[in-house]
Coordinates of C-alpha atoms in Angstrom, one line a residue:
Chain Z
M1 CA 22.7 43.6 -12.0
S2 CA 20.3 46.5 -12.4
H3 CA 16.6 46.3 -12.0
T4 CA 14.8 47.5 -15.1
P5 CA 11.0 47.6 -15.5
E6 CA 11.4 45.7 -18.8
K7 CA 13.1 42.8 -17.1
P8 CA 11.3 42.1 -13.9
R9 CA 13.3 40.9 -11.0
I10 CA 12.5 37.4 -9.9
G11 CA 12.8 35.8 -6.5
I12 CA 12.8 32.0 -6.0
I13 CA 11.2 31.0 -2.7
G14 CA 12.6 27.5 -2.1
T15 CA 15.4 26.4 -4.4
G16 CA 14.7 22.6 -4.7
A17 CA 14.4 20.8 -8.0
I18 CA 11.5 22.9 -9.3
G19 CA 12.7 26.3 -8.0
G20 CA 16.3 25.6 -9.0
F21 CA 15.4 24.5 -12.5
Y22 CA 13.1 27.4 -13.4
G23 CA 15.3 29.9 -11.6
L24 CA 18.3 28.8 -13.5
M25 CA 16.5 28.8 -16.9
L26 CA 15.2 32.4 -16.2
A27 CA 18.7 33.6 -15.1
R28 CA 20.2 32.1 -18.3
A29 CA 17.6 34.1 -20.2
G30 CA 18.9 37.3 -18.7
Y31 CA 16.5 37.8 -15.8
D32 CA 17.8 39.1 -12.5
V33 CA 17.0 36.1 -10.4
H34 CA 17.5 35.8 -6.6
F35 CA 17.4 32.4 -4.9
L36 CA 16.3 31.8 -1.3
L37 CA 17.8 28.6 0.1
R38 CA 18.0 26.8 3.4
S39 CA 20.1 23.7 3.9
E40 CA 21.8 24.1 0.5
F41 CA 22.8 27.8 0.9
N42 CA 26.5 27.2 1.5
A43 CA 26.8 24.6 -1.3
V44 CA 25.0 26.7 -3.9
S45 CA 26.7 30.0 -2.9
Q46 CA 30.1 28.3 -3.3
R47 CA 29.6 25.9 -6.1
G48 CA 26.6 27.2 -8.1
L49 CA 23.6 25.4 -9.5
N50 CA 23.9 22.5 -12.0
V51 CA 21.1 21.1 -14.0
D52 CA 21.8 17.8 -15.9
S53 CA 19.0 18.3 -18.5
H54 CA 18.2 15.5 -20.8
V55 CA 16.3 18.1 -22.9
H56 CA 18.6 21.1 -23.0
G57 CA 22.0 19.4 -22.2
P58 CA 24.1 20.2 -19.1
L59 CA 23.3 23.7 -17.7
R60 CA 25.2 25.6 -15.1
L61 CA 24.8 28.8 -13.2
D62 CA 28.0 29.9 -11.6
A63 CA 27.4 33.1 -9.7
V64 CA 24.1 32.3 -8.0
Q65 CA 22.5 35.3 -6.1
A66 CA 21.8 33.1 -3.1
Y67 CA 20.2 34.1 0.2
A68 CA 19.8 32.3 3.5
S69 CA 17.2 34.8 4.6
A70 CA 14.5 36.5 2.6
A71 CA 15.1 39.7 4.5
D72 CA 18.4 40.1 2.6
M73 CA 16.7 39.7 -0.8
P74 CA 16.1 42.8 -3.0
P75 CA 12.4 43.6 -3.7
C76 CA 11.3 41.2 -6.4
D77 CA 8.5 41.7 -9.0
W78 CA 7.8 38.0 -9.4
L79 CA 8.1 35.4 -6.7
L80 CA 8.2 31.8 -7.7
V81 CA 7.2 29.5 -4.9
G82 CA 9.1 26.2 -5.2
A83 CA 9.1 25.2 -1.5
K84 CA 7.2 22.2 -0.3
T85 CA 3.6 22.7 0.9
T86 CA 4.7 21.1 4.2
G87 CA 6.8 24.2 4.9
N88 CA 4.0 26.7 4.2
D89 CA 4.2 28.2 7.7
S90 CA 7.5 29.9 6.9
I91 CA 6.9 30.6 3.2
G92 CA 4.4 33.4 3.8
P93 CA 6.8 35.7 5.8
A94 CA 9.6 34.9 3.3
I95 CA 7.4 36.0 0.4
V96 CA 6.3 39.2 2.1
A97 CA 10.0 40.0 3.0
A98 CA 11.1 39.6 -0.6
A99 CA 8.1 41.2 -2.4
A100 CA 8.2 44.5 -4.3
P101 CA 5.0 46.5 -3.9
G102 CA 2.3 44.9 -6.0
A103 CA 4.4 41.8 -6.7
K104 CA 3.2 38.8 -8.4
V105 CA 3.4 35.5 -6.5
L106 CA 3.4 32.4 -8.7
N107 CA 2.8 29.3 -6.7
L108 CA 4.4 26.2 -8.3
Q109 CA 3.4 23.8 -5.6
N110 CA 1.5 20.6 -6.2
G111 CA -2.0 19.7 -5.0
L112 CA -5.3 21.3 -4.2
G113 CA -6.0 24.4 -2.1
V114 CA -2.4 25.5 -2.1
E115 CA -3.3 29.0 -3.3
E116 CA -5.9 29.3 -0.6
A117 CA -3.4 28.2 2.0
L118 CA -0.8 30.7 0.7
R119 CA -3.4 33.5 0.3
A120 CA -4.3 33.3 4.0
V121 CA -0.7 34.5 4.9
L122 CA -0.2 37.1 2.1
P123 CA -1.2 40.8 2.2
D124 CA -4.1 41.8 -0.1
S125 CA -1.7 44.0 -2.1
L126 CA 0.1 41.0 -3.6
H127 CA -1.2 39.1 -6.7
L128 CA -1.4 35.4 -6.3
L129 CA -1.2 33.1 -9.4
G130 CA -0.9 29.4 -9.7
G131 CA 1.6 27.6 -11.9
L132 CA 1.2 24.0 -12.9
C133 CA 4.5 22.4 -13.8
F134 CA 4.5 19.6 -16.2
I135 CA 8.0 18.4 -15.7
C136 CA 10.1 15.4 -14.6
V137 CA 12.8 16.9 -12.5
H138 CA 14.5 15.9 -9.2
R139 CA 17.3 16.9 -7.0
T140 CA 20.3 14.6 -6.8
G141 CA 22.4 16.5 -4.3
P142 CA 23.1 20.1 -3.0
G143 CA 22.7 22.3 -6.0
Q144 CA 22.5 19.3 -8.3
I145 CA 19.3 18.8 -10.3
T146 CA 18.4 16.3 -13.0
H147 CA 15.8 17.3 -15.6
Q148 CA 14.5 14.2 -17.3
A149 CA 11.6 15.5 -19.5
F150 CA 9.0 18.1 -20.3
G151 CA 9.0 21.6 -18.6
A152 CA 5.8 23.5 -19.3
V153 CA 4.4 25.9 -16.6
N154 CA 0.7 26.7 -17.1
I155 CA -0.5 29.7 -15.3
G156 CA -3.8 30.9 -13.9
Y157 CA -4.7 34.0 -11.8
H158 CA -6.0 33.1 -8.3
S159 CA -6.6 36.3 -6.3
G160 CA -5.3 39.8 -5.5
P161 CA -5.7 43.4 -6.7
A162 CA -6.6 42.5 -10.3
T163 CA -10.4 42.9 -10.1
D164 CA -11.4 42.3 -13.7
T165 CA -10.6 39.7 -16.2
A166 CA -8.5 42.0 -18.5
A167 CA -6.3 42.9 -15.6
S168 CA -5.8 39.3 -14.4
Q169 CA -5.4 38.1 -18.0
S170 CA -2.6 40.6 -18.5
L171 CA -0.7 39.3 -15.5
V172 CA -1.0 35.7 -16.6
E173 CA 0.4 36.7 -20.0
Q174 CA 3.2 38.6 -18.3
G175 CA 4.0 35.4 -16.4
A176 CA 3.8 33.2 -19.5
A177 CA 6.1 35.7 -21.3
L178 CA 8.8 35.2 -18.6
F179 CA 8.9 31.5 -19.3
H180 CA 8.6 31.9 -23.1
A181 CA 11.7 34.1 -23.0
A182 CA 13.5 31.2 -21.2
G183 CA 12.5 28.7 -23.8
I184 CA 9.8 27.1 -21.6
D185 CA 6.2 26.4 -22.7
S186 CA 3.5 28.2 -20.8
V187 CA -0.2 28.7 -21.5
A188 CA -2.9 30.6 -19.7
M189 CA -5.5 28.7 -17.7
D190 CA -8.8 30.3 -17.1
N191 CA -9.8 27.9 -14.3
L192 CA -7.1 27.2 -11.8
D193 CA -9.1 24.9 -9.6
K194 CA -9.9 22.7 -12.6
A195 CA -6.3 22.7 -13.7
R196 CA -5.2 21.6 -10.3
W197 CA -7.7 18.7 -10.4
Q198 CA -6.3 17.8 -13.8
K199 CA -2.8 17.6 -12.4
L200 CA -4.1 15.5 -9.5
V201 CA -5.2 12.8 -12.0
W202 CA -1.5 12.2 -12.3
N203 CA -0.2 13.1 -8.9
V204 CA -2.7 11.0 -6.8
P205 CA -1.8 7.6 -8.3
Y206 CA 1.9 8.1 -9.2
N207 CA 3.1 10.0 -6.2
G208 CA 1.4 7.8 -3.7
L209 CA 2.1 4.4 -5.3
S210 CA 5.8 5.3 -5.8
V211 CA 6.0 5.4 -2.0
L212 CA 3.5 2.6 -1.2
L213 CA 5.0 0.1 -3.7
N214 CA 8.6 1.5 -3.6
A215 CA 8.6 1.8 -7.3
S216 CA 9.3 4.3 -10.1
T217 CA 7.0 4.7 -13.1
T218 CA 8.5 2.1 -15.4
P219 CA 7.8 -0.9 -13.1
L220 CA 4.4 0.6 -12.1
M221 CA 3.4 0.7 -15.8
A222 CA 4.8 -2.8 -16.5
D223 CA 2.7 -4.8 -14.0
P224 CA -1.0 -5.5 -14.9
H225 CA -2.2 -5.1 -11.3
S226 CA -0.6 -1.7 -10.7
R227 CA -1.8 -0.6 -14.1
E228 CA -5.4 -1.4 -13.1
L229 CA -5.0 0.3 -9.8
I230 CA -3.6 3.4 -11.4
Q231 CA -6.5 3.5 -13.8
A232 CA -9.0 3.0 -11.0
L233 CA -7.4 5.8 -8.9
M234 CA -7.4 8.1 -11.9
A235 CA -11.1 7.4 -12.5
E236 CA -11.9 8.3 -8.9
V237 CA -10.0 11.6 -9.2
V238 CA -11.9 12.4 -12.5
Q239 CA -15.2 11.6 -10.6
G240 CA -14.1 13.8 -7.7
A241 CA -13.3 16.7 -10.1
E242 CA -16.7 16.3 -11.7
A243 CA -18.4 16.4 -8.4
C244 CA -16.6 19.6 -7.7
G245 CA -17.9 21.1 -10.9
H246 CA -15.0 20.4 -13.2
V247 CA -15.8 18.1 -16.1
L248 CA -12.4 17.0 -17.4
P249 CA -11.8 16.6 -21.1
E250 CA -13.0 13.2 -22.5
G251 CA -10.1 10.7 -22.3
Y252 CA -8.0 12.9 -20.2
A253 CA -6.9 10.2 -17.7
Q254 CA -6.1 7.7 -20.5
Q255 CA -4.0 10.4 -22.1
L256 CA -1.9 10.9 -18.9
F257 CA -1.7 7.1 -18.6
T258 CA -0.3 6.7 -22.1
L259 CA 2.0 9.6 -21.7
T260 CA 3.5 8.0 -18.5
E261 CA 4.1 4.8 -20.4
K262 CA 6.2 6.7 -22.9
M263 CA 8.1 8.8 -20.3
P264 CA 11.6 8.0 -19.1
D265 CA 11.5 6.0 -15.8
Y266 CA 10.6 8.6 -13.2
R267 CA 10.4 8.8 -9.4
P268 CA 7.8 11.4 -8.3
S269 CA 8.7 14.0 -5.7
M270 CA 6.9 12.1 -2.9
Y271 CA 9.2 9.2 -3.5
H272 CA 12.2 11.4 -2.9
D273 CA 10.5 13.0 0.1
F274 CA 10.0 9.6 1.6
I275 CA 13.5 8.3 1.0
E276 CA 14.9 11.4 2.5
K277 CA 12.5 11.1 5.5
R278 CA 10.9 14.5 4.8
P279 CA 7.2 14.9 5.5
L280 CA 5.0 13.8 2.6
E281 CA 2.7 16.4 0.9
L282 CA -0.4 14.5 2.0
D283 CA -2.6 17.5 2.8
A284 CA -2.3 19.1 -0.7
I285 CA -2.4 16.0 -2.7
Y286 CA -4.8 13.8 -0.8
V287 CA -6.6 15.4 2.2
R288 CA -7.9 18.5 0.5
P289 CA -9.1 16.7 -2.7
L290 CA -10.8 14.0 -0.5
A291 CA -12.5 16.6 1.6
A292 CA -13.6 18.7 -1.4
A293 CA -15.0 15.7 -3.3
L294 CA -16.7 14.4 -0.1
A295 CA -18.3 17.8 0.5
A296 CA -19.6 17.6 -3.0
G297 CA -21.1 14.2 -2.2
Q298 CA -18.4 12.0 -3.9
D299 CA -16.2 9.7 -1.9
M300 CA -13.0 8.3 -3.5
P301 CA -12.6 5.0 -1.6
R302 CA -9.3 3.9 -3.3
V303 CA -7.8 7.3 -3.0
R304 CA -8.8 7.4 0.6
A305 CA -7.3 4.0 1.3
L306 CA -4.1 5.1 -0.5
F307 CA -4.0 8.2 1.7
Q308 CA -4.5 6.3 4.9
S309 CA -1.7 3.9 3.9
L310 CA 0.6 6.8 3.1
A311 CA -0.3 8.6 6.4
F312 CA 0.7 5.5 8.3
L313 CA 4.0 5.1 6.4
D314 CA 4.8 8.9 6.7
T315 CA 4.4 8.7 10.5
A316 CA 6.4 5.5 10.8
N317 CA 9.1 6.9 8.5
R318 CA 9.7 10.0 10.4
R319 CA 9.5 8.3 13.8
A320 CA 12.3 6.0 12.6
F321 CA 14.3 9.1 11.8
G322 CA 13.8 10.9 15.1
Chain A
M1 CA 3.0 -47.3 17.6
S2 CA 0.0 -49.5 16.8
H3 CA -3.0 -48.3 14.9
T4 CA -6.2 -48.8 16.9
P5 CA -9.7 -47.9 15.8
E6 CA -10.2 -46.0 19.0
K7 CA -7.3 -43.7 18.4
P8 CA -7.3 -42.8 14.7
R9 CA -4.0 -42.3 13.0
I10 CA -3.3 -38.7 12.0
G11 CA -1.2 -37.4 9.1
I12 CA 0.0 -33.8 8.9
I13 CA 0.3 -32.7 5.3
G14 CA 2.7 -29.7 5.5
T15 CA 4.4 -29.2 8.8
G16 CA 4.7 -25.4 9.1
A17 CA 3.5 -23.4 12.0
I18 CA -0.1 -24.6 11.8
G19 CA 0.6 -28.2 11.0
G20 CA 3.5 -28.4 13.4
F21 CA 1.6 -26.9 16.3
Y22 CA -1.6 -29.0 16.0
G23 CA 0.4 -32.2 15.1
L24 CA 2.5 -31.8 18.2
M25 CA -0.5 -31.2 20.4
L26 CA -2.3 -34.3 19.0
A27 CA 0.9 -36.4 19.4
R28 CA 1.2 -35.3 23.0
A29 CA -2.4 -36.3 23.6
G30 CA -1.4 -39.8 22.6
Y31 CA -2.4 -39.9 19.0
D32 CA -0.3 -41.7 16.4
V33 CA 0.8 -38.6 14.3
H34 CA 2.9 -38.7 11.1
F35 CA 4.4 -35.5 9.7
L36 CA 5.1 -34.8 6.1
L37 CA 7.8 -32.2 5.6
R38 CA 9.8 -30.7 2.8
S39 CA 12.8 -28.4 3.4
E40 CA 12.7 -29.0 7.2
F41 CA 12.7 -32.9 7.0
N42 CA 16.3 -33.3 8.1
A43 CA 16.1 -30.7 10.9
V44 CA 12.9 -32.1 12.4
S45 CA 14.0 -35.8 12.0
Q46 CA 17.2 -35.1 13.9
R47 CA 16.1 -32.4 16.4
G48 CA 12.4 -32.8 16.8
L49 CA 9.7 -30.2 17.0
N50 CA 9.7 -27.3 19.5
V51 CA 6.8 -25.1 20.3
D52 CA 7.4 -22.1 22.5
S53 CA 3.8 -21.6 23.6
H54 CA 2.8 -18.6 25.5
V55 CA -0.4 -20.4 26.4
H56 CA 0.8 -23.9 27.4
G57 CA 4.5 -23.3 28.1
P58 CA 7.4 -24.8 26.2
L59 CA 6.4 -28.0 24.3
R60 CA 8.6 -30.5 22.7
L61 CA 8.2 -33.6 20.6
D62 CA 11.4 -35.6 20.4
A63 CA 10.8 -38.6 18.3
V64 CA 8.9 -37.1 15.4
Q65 CA 7.5 -39.6 12.8
A66 CA 8.8 -37.5 9.9
Y67 CA 8.5 -38.2 6.2
A68 CA 10.0 -36.5 3.2
S69 CA 7.6 -38.3 0.9
A70 CA 3.9 -39.1 1.4
A71 CA 4.4 -42.5 -0.2
D72 CA 6.3 -43.6 2.9
M73 CA 3.6 -42.6 5.3
P74 CA 1.3 -45.3 6.8
P75 CA -2.4 -45.0 5.8
C76 CA -3.9 -42.2 7.9
D77 CA -7.6 -41.9 9.1
W78 CA -7.4 -38.1 9.4
L79 CA -5.2 -35.9 7.3
L80 CA -4.7 -32.3 8.5
V81 CA -3.7 -30.0 5.7
G82 CA -1.4 -27.3 7.0
A83 CA 0.5 -26.6 3.7
K84 CA 0.1 -23.2 2.0
T85 CA -2.6 -22.8 -0.7
T86 CA 0.2 -21.7 -3.0
G87 CA 1.5 -25.3 -3.0
N88 CA -1.9 -26.9 -3.7
D89 CA -0.6 -28.6 -6.9
S90 CA 1.4 -31.1 -4.9
I91 CA -0.9 -31.4 -1.9
G92 CA -3.5 -33.5 -3.7
P93 CA -1.2 -36.4 -4.6
A94 CA 0.3 -36.3 -1.1
I95 CA -3.1 -36.6 0.5
V96 CA -4.1 -39.5 -1.7
A97 CA -0.8 -41.3 -1.0
A98 CA -1.2 -41.0 2.8
A99 CA -5.0 -41.6 3.0
A100 CA -6.5 -44.7 4.5
P101 CA -9.7 -45.9 2.8
G102 CA -12.5 -43.4 3.6
A103 CA -10.1 -41.0 5.3
K104 CA -11.2 -37.6 6.6
V105 CA -9.2 -34.7 5.1
L106 CA -9.4 -31.6 7.3
N107 CA -8.3 -28.5 5.5
L108 CA -6.7 -25.9 7.8
Q109 CA -5.8 -23.4 5.0
N110 CA -6.8 -19.8 5.0
G111 CA -9.1 -18.1 2.5
L112 CA -12.1 -18.8 0.3
G113 CA -12.7 -21.7 -2.1
V114 CA -9.8 -23.7 -0.6
E115 CA -12.0 -26.8 -0.2
E116 CA -13.2 -26.5 -3.8
A117 CA -9.6 -26.3 -5.0
L118 CA -8.7 -29.3 -2.9
R119 CA -11.8 -31.3 -3.8
A120 CA -10.9 -31.1 -7.4
V121 CA -7.8 -33.2 -6.9
L122 CA -9.2 -35.7 -4.3
P123 CA -11.0 -39.0 -5.1
D124 CA -14.7 -39.1 -4.2
S125 CA -14.1 -41.7 -1.5
L126 CA -12.4 -39.2 0.8
H127 CA -14.3 -36.9 3.2
L128 CA -13.3 -33.3 3.0
L129 CA -13.8 -31.0 6.0
G130 CA -12.7 -27.4 6.5
G131 CA -11.1 -26.3 9.7
L132 CA -10.8 -22.6 10.7
C133 CA -7.9 -22.0 13.0
F134 CA -8.2 -19.1 15.4
I135 CA -4.6 -18.9 16.5
C136 CA -1.5 -16.7 16.6
V137 CA 1.3 -19.0 15.7
H138 CA 4.4 -18.6 13.5
R139 CA 7.5 -20.5 12.6
T140 CA 10.8 -19.0 13.8
G141 CA 13.2 -21.6 12.3
P142 CA 13.4 -25.3 11.2
G143 CA 11.1 -27.2 13.6
Q144 CA 10.8 -24.1 15.8
I145 CA 7.4 -22.6 16.3
T146 CA 6.1 -19.8 18.5
H147 CA 2.5 -19.9 19.7
Q148 CA 1.4 -16.5 20.9
A149 CA -2.3 -16.8 21.6
F150 CA -5.6 -18.7 21.0
G151 CA -5.8 -22.0 19.3
A152 CA -9.4 -23.0 18.5
V153 CA -10.2 -25.1 15.3
N154 CA -13.8 -24.8 14.2
I155 CA -14.9 -27.5 11.8
G156 CA -17.4 -27.9 9.1
Y157 CA -18.2 -30.7 6.6
H158 CA -17.5 -29.8 3.0
S159 CA -18.1 -32.8 0.7
G160 CA -17.6 -36.5 0.3
P161 CA -19.3 -39.8 1.0
A162 CA -21.4 -38.5 3.9
T163 CA -24.7 -37.9 2.1
D164 CA -26.9 -36.9 5.0
T165 CA -26.6 -34.4 7.8
A166 CA -26.4 -37.0 10.5
A167 CA -23.4 -38.7 8.8
S168 CA -21.6 -35.4 8.2
Q169 CA -22.4 -34.2 11.6
S170 CA -20.9 -37.3 13.2
L171 CA -17.7 -36.8 11.3
V172 CA -17.5 -33.1 12.4
E173 CA -17.9 -34.3 16.0
Q174 CA -15.2 -36.9 15.6
G175 CA -12.9 -34.2 14.3
A176 CA -13.8 -31.9 17.2
A177 CA -13.2 -34.8 19.6
L178 CA -9.6 -35.1 18.4
F179 CA -8.9 -31.5 19.3
H180 CA -10.8 -31.7 22.6
A181 CA -8.6 -34.6 23.6
A182 CA -5.6 -32.5 22.9
G183 CA -6.9 -29.6 25.0
I184 CA -7.9 -27.5 22.0
D185 CA -11.3 -25.8 21.6
S186 CA -13.3 -26.9 18.6
V187 CA -16.9 -26.3 17.6
A188 CA -18.9 -27.5 14.7
M189 CA -19.9 -25.1 12.0
D190 CA -23.0 -25.8 9.9
N191 CA -22.0 -23.3 7.2
L192 CA -18.4 -23.6 6.1
D193 CA -18.6 -20.9 3.4
K194 CA -20.0 -18.4 5.9
A195 CA -17.3 -19.3 8.5
R196 CA -14.6 -18.8 5.8
W197 CA -16.1 -15.3 5.1
Q198 CA -16.1 -14.5 8.8
K199 CA -12.4 -15.4 9.0
L200 CA -11.7 -13.2 5.9
V201 CA -13.0 -10.2 7.9
W202 CA -9.7 -10.6 9.9
N203 CA -7.4 -12.0 7.2
V204 CA -8.2 -9.5 4.5
P205 CA -7.1 -6.3 6.4
Y206 CA -4.4 -7.7 8.7
N207 CA -2.6 -10.1 6.3
G208 CA -2.5 -7.6 3.5
L209 CA -1.6 -4.5 5.5
S210 CA 1.1 -6.3 7.4
V211 CA 2.9 -6.6 4.1
L212 CA 1.9 -3.3 2.5
L213 CA 2.8 -1.2 5.5
N214 CA 5.5 -3.5 6.8
A215 CA 3.8 -3.6 10.2
S216 CA 2.6 -6.0 12.9
T217 CA -0.8 -5.6 14.5
T218 CA 0.3 -3.3 17.4
P219 CA 1.5 -0.4 15.2
L220 CA -1.5 -1.0 12.8
M221 CA -3.9 -0.6 15.8
A222 CA -2.1 2.4 17.2
D223 CA -2.3 4.7 14.1
P224 CA -5.6 6.5 13.5
H225 CA -5.3 6.2 9.7
S226 CA -4.5 2.5 9.6
R227 CA -7.3 1.9 12.1
E228 CA -9.8 3.7 9.8
L229 CA -8.5 1.7 6.8
I230 CA -8.8 -1.6 8.7
Q231 CA -12.4 -0.8 9.6
A232 CA -13.2 0.2 6.0
L233 CA -11.7 -3.0 4.7
M234 CA -13.6 -5.1 7.2
A235 CA -16.9 -3.4 6.3
E236 CA -16.3 -4.2 2.6
V237 CA -15.7 -7.9 3.5
V238 CA -18.9 -7.9 5.6
Q239 CA -20.8 -6.5 2.6
G240 CA -19.2 -9.0 0.3
A241 CA -20.2 -11.8 2.6
E242 CA -23.8 -10.5 2.7
A243 CA -23.9 -10.3 -1.1
C244 CA -22.9 -13.9 -1.2
G245 CA -25.8 -14.8 1.1
H246 CA -24.0 -14.8 4.5
V247 CA -25.3 -12.2 6.9
L248 CA -22.6 -12.0 9.6
P249 CA -23.6 -11.5 13.2
E250 CA -24.3 -7.9 14.2
G251 CA -21.1 -6.2 15.4
Y252 CA -18.9 -9.1 14.2
A253 CA -16.2 -6.9 12.6
Q254 CA -16.0 -4.5 15.6
Q255 CA -15.6 -7.6 17.8
L256 CA -12.6 -8.8 15.7
F257 CA -11.2 -5.3 15.7
T258 CA -11.4 -5.0 19.5
L259 CA -9.9 -8.5 19.9
T260 CA -7.0 -7.5 17.8
E261 CA -6.3 -4.5 20.0
K262 CA -6.0 -6.8 23.0
M263 CA -3.9 -9.4 21.2
P264 CA -0.1 -9.7 21.7
D265 CA 1.7 -8.0 18.9
Y266 CA 1.3 -10.3 15.9
R267 CA 2.7 -10.7 12.4
P268 CA 0.2 -12.5 10.2
S269 CA 1.4 -15.4 8.0
M270 CA 1.5 -13.3 4.9
Y271 CA 4.0 -11.0 6.5
H272 CA 6.3 -14.0 7.1
D273 CA 5.7 -15.3 3.6
F274 CA 6.7 -11.9 2.2
I275 CA 9.9 -11.6 4.3
E276 CA 10.9 -15.1 3.3
K277 CA 10.1 -14.3 -0.3
R278 CA 7.6 -17.1 -0.6
P279 CA 4.5 -16.6 -2.9
L280 CA 1.7 -14.8 -1.0
E281 CA -1.7 -16.5 -0.6
L282 CA -3.4 -14.0 -2.8
D283 CA -5.8 -16.3 -4.6
A284 CA -7.4 -17.7 -1.5
I285 CA -7.5 -14.5 0.6
Y286 CA -8.2 -11.9 -2.1
V287 CA -8.9 -13.1 -5.7
R288 CA -11.6 -15.6 -4.9
P289 CA -13.5 -13.4 -2.4
L290 CA -13.3 -10.5 -4.8
A291 CA -14.6 -12.7 -7.6
A292 CA -17.4 -14.2 -5.5
A293 CA -18.6 -10.8 -4.3
L294 CA -18.4 -9.3 -7.7
A295 CA -20.4 -12.2 -9.2
A296 CA -23.0 -11.4 -6.6
G297 CA -23.1 -7.8 -7.7
Q298 CA -20.9 -6.3 -4.9
D299 CA -17.4 -4.8 -5.6
M300 CA -15.0 -4.3 -2.7
P301 CA -12.9 -1.4 -4.1
R302 CA -10.5 -1.0 -1.1
V303 CA -10.0 -4.7 -0.9
R304 CA -9.3 -4.8 -4.7
A305 CA -6.8 -1.9 -4.4
L306 CA -5.1 -3.8 -1.5
F307 CA -5.0 -6.9 -3.6
Q308 CA -3.6 -5.1 -6.7
S309 CA -0.9 -3.5 -4.5
L310 CA 0.0 -6.9 -2.9
A311 CA 0.1 -8.5 -6.4
F312 CA 2.6 -5.9 -7.5
L313 CA 4.8 -6.4 -4.4
D314 CA 4.6 -10.2 -4.6
T315 CA 5.9 -10.2 -8.1
A316 CA 8.6 -7.6 -7.4
N317 CA 9.6 -9.5 -4.2
R318 CA 10.1 -12.8 -5.9
R319 CA 11.8 -11.3 -8.9
A320 CA 14.3 -9.8 -6.6
F321 CA 14.9 -13.2 -5.2
G322 CA 15.5 -15.0 -8.5

């Protein structure tokens, strides 16, 4: 495939459920997409990527441009980061190796402070944007992804060569246009930090409780005690956000709660990480929000108790594996 | 065995780990002890009671005076209640059936408000005392008990015909004398409610976290995150007690924490209840303390979150069984 300025070349750094789904959608829309993989390199090279989408139907990408090393990738204009935050040490060098001059790095990771962590290992010449994925998607096997619901990617500019609002806004719009062309909703966000707090209102209770209580969303939403606990955790995150200067829209937590009730039964990413004995994304989803809120004078006692419980389980889980 | 006024006759209502251990110790001391059992009646009638005590060595009671029905028991002067609080509906009638006139009922259950719950189903003519067991003991099979450490039973008068302090104090001393004769420490407590709060400082964190984190005391005390959580939960219980008018001794929580570090590895009773898919004692250990503290203007947010998590797990656990 040729690289034309009209159709930017896209690199996927970390082809899990998120990277695989969006990469496949963009490739199907005619973009030149290159996928960086680790353990699934052989499987995906040989058998392609499959998405069982309950929204779009079964989707398949046969000839996947797959790479085991970022050094082998062609220079990409956009780099979508789908790798776990727990692997951030190796993500930076991979991005640098695959980046065209002045490339745009779109970070699709969960949690707070994930752009700051990535920025620290990126050269100043690269743009860094944050993308918040509102999607129910999970990996079921090598190159096998199930997409249960939703799909939007909301984008905000974080840092880089764009020094004025017009320049950064233009890049955000270019990013949104990629997704629109692939049939995916995407809106611009002017406050990335606030948007990340908003997503935490969902991630903090559901990711953590799915591990702690060994439960998917449907049973969590069916029991009166877990419902109360979810609402109390959400309320603490809303308070934490407010302490950090982000007043969330009135009724925002209740809206997410109601949305989750109507969602298909879903196991958040942390549940899958735990079952597969991978490290949990505790820094991004718990440690940094707790520290930010506390620095602003607001403790989140239930969130902290949840984090402490998860940290214990994470250690025990991976010790059992070793 | 004959019933002499010098040696009161003792009935054990619920012969689990607690009832079995203390009943055996009292029988070995020469008391006439009668044991009420349910599922283990046949096993204990035929094979006796065995306590593998790491304190006293192996202990055995061959000819156990065992009963499947309280109606068959002779009238007892002291009734020791070792049954779970979750079975309280049937405990009242059993006590009444086995009680001699003016009998003393010594409640060895865990938690808050357990005397009030029992009092409601007892006639006014019976004395009710509370006994707080400081012991590491658990059942390993029918009639098989392991005693790991400690053993004291501290006693306070709750309610009944003793209308002045001298009368109630005399009964508390009679109770303590039973245990002393059996080689067991026992001191009088003048404030039963305060003593129950003090025991909650241990029970709230360790019982709950043993279930939530599927862990015994040694791993819970070895991980920095669970240690912090235990201390935070203890601090909330101390605050709850204080709101209810019970200022606990300075450094009391830290003392229990340090004691637990030095204890042999221990799985609290709630852990065993969960593994055996029995209902958890959530009312006595969580619901009533939370309600009492809240009524006094003090919430215990981490304790509440722990309770809500346990309530979810308890329901799921017993549903899986049915």
